[in-house]
PDB file of C-alpha atoms in Angstrom:
ATOM      1  CA  MET A  15       0.337   3.094  20.427  1.00 65.00           C
ATOM      2  CA  THR A  16       3.294   2.537  17.953  1.00 80.00           C
ATOM      3  CA  SER A  17       4.546  -0.490  19.392  1.00 85.00           C
ATOM      4  CA  ILE A  18       1.780  -2.138  18.252  1.00 83.00           C
ATOM      5  CA  TYR A  19       2.848  -1.808  14.541  1.00 86.00           C
ATOM      6  CA  LEU A  20       6.236  -2.115  15.722  1.00 89.00           C
ATOM      7  CA  ASP A  21       6.011  -5.796  16.961  1.00 89.00           C
ATOM      8  CA  GLN A  22       3.279  -6.345  14.092  1.00 87.00           C
ATOM      9  CA  PHE A  23       6.210  -5.618  12.259  1.00 89.00           C
ATOM     10  CA  ALA A  24       8.693  -7.818  13.347  1.00 91.00           C
ATOM     11  CA  ALA A  25       6.291 -10.726  13.472  1.00 89.00           C
ATOM     12  CA  LEU A  26       5.400 -10.186   9.699  1.00 87.00           C
ATOM     13  CA  ARG A  27       9.256  -8.903   8.372  1.00 87.00           C
ATOM     14  CA  ASP A  28       9.950 -12.666   7.015  1.00 87.00           C
ATOM     15  CA  GLN A  29       6.799 -13.094   5.334  1.00 83.00           C
ATOM     16  CA  LEU A  30       7.246  -9.839   3.068  1.00 81.00           C
ATOM     17  CA  PRO A  31       8.401 -10.368  -0.398  1.00 77.00           C
ATOM     18  CA  GLY A  32      12.189  -9.695  -1.116  1.00 78.00           C
ATOM     19  CA  GLY A  33      13.810  -6.755  -3.052  1.00 81.00           C
ATOM     20  CA  LEU A  34      12.889  -3.465  -0.200  1.00 86.00           C
ATOM     21  CA  ASP A  35      14.492  -4.744   2.768  1.00 89.00           C
ATOM     22  CA  ALA A  36      16.631  -2.248   3.335  1.00 91.00           C
ATOM     23  CA  LEU A  37      14.170   0.848   2.113  1.00 92.00           C
ATOM     24  CA  ARG A  38      11.237  -1.162   4.980  1.00 92.00           C
ATOM     25  CA  GLU A  39      14.212  -1.424   7.713  1.00 93.00           C
ATOM     26  CA  ALA A  40      14.598   2.401   6.764  1.00 95.00           C
ATOM     27  CA  ALA A  41      10.967   3.465   7.245  1.00 93.00           C
ATOM     28  CA  ILE A  42      10.676   1.626  10.674  1.00 94.00           C
ATOM     29  CA  GLU A  43      13.287   2.532  12.079  1.00 95.00           C
ATOM     30  CA  ARG A  44      11.979   6.405  11.604  1.00 94.00           C
ATOM     31  CA  PHE A  45       8.786   5.621  12.160  1.00 92.00           C
ATOM     32  CA  ALA A  46       9.978   3.984  15.851  1.00 94.00           C
ATOM     33  CA  ALA A  47      11.788   7.290  16.387  1.00 94.00           C
ATOM     34  CA  SER A  48       9.248   9.496  15.149  1.00 89.00           C
ATOM     35  CA  GLY A  49       5.595   7.446  15.943  1.00 88.00           C
ATOM     36  CA  PHE A  50       2.324   8.926  14.037  1.00 87.00           C
ATOM     37  CA  PRO A  51       2.236  12.141  13.362  1.00 87.00           C
ATOM     38  CA  SER A  52       0.055  14.431  15.697  1.00 84.00           C
ATOM     39  CA  GLN A  53      -2.117  17.645  15.465  1.00 85.00           C
ATOM     40  CA  LYS A  54       0.697  19.609  16.448  1.00 86.00           C
ATOM     41  CA  THR A  55       2.145  18.780  13.565  1.00 85.00           C
ATOM     42  CA  GLU A  56       1.439  21.471  10.788  1.00 85.00           C
ATOM     43  CA  ARG A  57       0.182  18.870   7.912  1.00 87.00           C
ATOM     44  CA  TRP A  58      -1.606  16.817  10.227  1.00 87.00           C
ATOM     45  CA  ARG A  59      -3.382  19.696  12.092  1.00 88.00           C
ATOM     46  CA  TYR A  60      -6.900  18.426  11.152  1.00 91.00           C
ATOM     47  CA  THR A  61      -6.352  14.868  11.206  1.00 88.00           C
ATOM     48  CA  ALA A  62      -6.671  12.536  14.167  1.00 86.00           C
ATOM     49  CA  LEU A  63      -4.731   9.741  14.065  1.00 85.00           C
ATOM     50  CA  ALA A  64      -4.836   8.428  17.369  1.00 83.00           C
ATOM     51  CA  PRO A  65      -7.875   6.339  16.453  1.00 85.00           C
ATOM     52  CA  ILE A  66      -5.957   4.567  13.887  1.00 81.00           C
ATOM     53  CA  ALA A  67      -2.902   4.349  15.805  1.00 79.00           C
ATOM     54  CA  ARG A  68      -4.718   2.537  18.801  1.00 80.00           C
ATOM     55  CA  ALA A  69      -6.419   0.339  16.146  1.00 78.00           C
ATOM     56  CA  GLY A  70      -3.206  -1.812  14.910  1.00 69.00           C
ATOM     57  CA  PHE A  71      -2.399  -3.453  11.482  1.00 72.00           C
ATOM     58  CA  LYS A  72      -3.800  -6.583  10.723  1.00 74.00           C
ATOM     59  CA  PRO A  73      -3.146  -8.171   7.334  1.00 72.00           C
ATOM     60  CA  ALA A  74      -5.964  -9.329   5.214  1.00 66.00           C
ATOM     61  CA  GLU A  75      -6.162 -13.289   5.130  1.00 69.00           C
ATOM     62  CA  PRO A  76      -4.843 -14.613   1.398  1.00 62.00           C
ATOM     63  CA  GLU A  77      -9.198 -15.651   0.900  1.00 62.00           C
ATOM     64  CA  ALA A  78     -10.103 -12.213   2.237  1.00 54.00           C
ATOM     65  CA  VAL A  79      -8.745 -10.147  -1.010  1.00 52.00           C
ATOM     66  CA  ALA A  80     -11.378 -10.137  -3.340  1.00 59.00           C
ATOM     67  CA  PRO A  81     -10.678 -12.419  -6.488  1.00 60.00           C
ATOM     68  CA  GLU A  82     -10.042 -11.366  -9.716  1.00 67.00           C
ATOM     69  CA  THR A  83     -12.729  -8.912 -11.772  1.00 67.00           C
ATOM     70  CA  PRO A  84     -14.013  -9.694 -15.112  1.00 70.00           C
ATOM     71  CA  LEU A  85     -13.982  -6.968 -16.995  1.00 65.00           C
ATOM     72  CA  PRO A  86     -16.602  -6.707 -19.704  1.00 72.00           C
ATOM     73  CA  GLU A  87     -15.971  -6.546 -23.132  1.00 76.00           C
ATOM     74  CA  ALA A  88     -13.797  -3.612 -24.258  1.00 77.00           C
ATOM     75  CA  PRO A  89     -11.218  -2.689 -25.846  1.00 79.00           C
ATOM     76  CA  ARG A  90      -7.651  -3.008 -23.921  1.00 80.00           C
ATOM     77  CA  VAL A  91      -4.845  -1.292 -23.940  1.00 84.00           C
ATOM     78  CA  VAL A  92      -1.951  -2.872 -21.992  1.00 83.00           C
ATOM     79  CA  PHE A  93       1.557  -0.793 -20.561  1.00 84.00           C
ATOM     80  CA  ALA A  94       4.476  -1.863 -19.725  1.00 81.00           C
ATOM     81  CA  GLY A  95       7.444   0.074 -18.423  1.00 76.00           C
ATOM     82  CA  GLY A  96       5.831   2.892 -20.166  1.00 79.00           C
ATOM     83  CA  PHE A  97       5.273   1.954 -23.524  1.00 81.00           C
ATOM     84  CA  ILE A  98       1.873   0.014 -25.594  1.00 82.00           C
ATOM     85  CA  SER A  99       2.539  -3.629 -24.898  1.00 84.00           C
ATOM     86  CA  GLU A 100       0.754  -5.036 -28.406  1.00 83.00           C
ATOM     87  CA  GLU A 101       1.011  -8.335 -27.320  1.00 83.00           C
ATOM     88  CA  HIS A 102      -1.553  -7.934 -24.314  1.00 81.00           C
ATOM     89  CA  THR A 103      -3.417  -4.886 -25.843  1.00 83.00           C
ATOM     90  CA  SER A 104      -6.557  -5.933 -28.248  1.00 81.00           C
ATOM     91  CA  GLU A 105      -7.151  -4.563 -31.301  1.00 75.00           C
ATOM     92  CA  LEU A 106      -8.606  -1.082 -31.652  1.00 65.00           C
ATOM     93  CA  GLN A 107     -11.160   0.638 -33.453  1.00 63.00           C
ATOM     94  CA  SER A 108     -11.645   3.857 -34.435  1.00 59.00           C
ATOM     95  CA  HIS A 109     -15.059   5.126 -35.166  1.00 53.00           C
TER      96      HIS A 109
END
């Protein structure tokens, strides 16, 4: 069952954004060695993964992704790197 996912990963490998290549390679190698967990694995004993494993994976087409949903008018607080970005945060009013 894992071969479907391994084949699809190989086909998509060159289309994936960079920066995580080493991490992805380590993860796919681990998945290739261990496959999907079974219900014999304690943490997964109540989860049947066979239907997921049989289904395969198909990435979303770009047009299938929902367009950005406009947010209602409301105060907006934006954090960047764990800090409030005053440039992108709307003026907050106290009530």
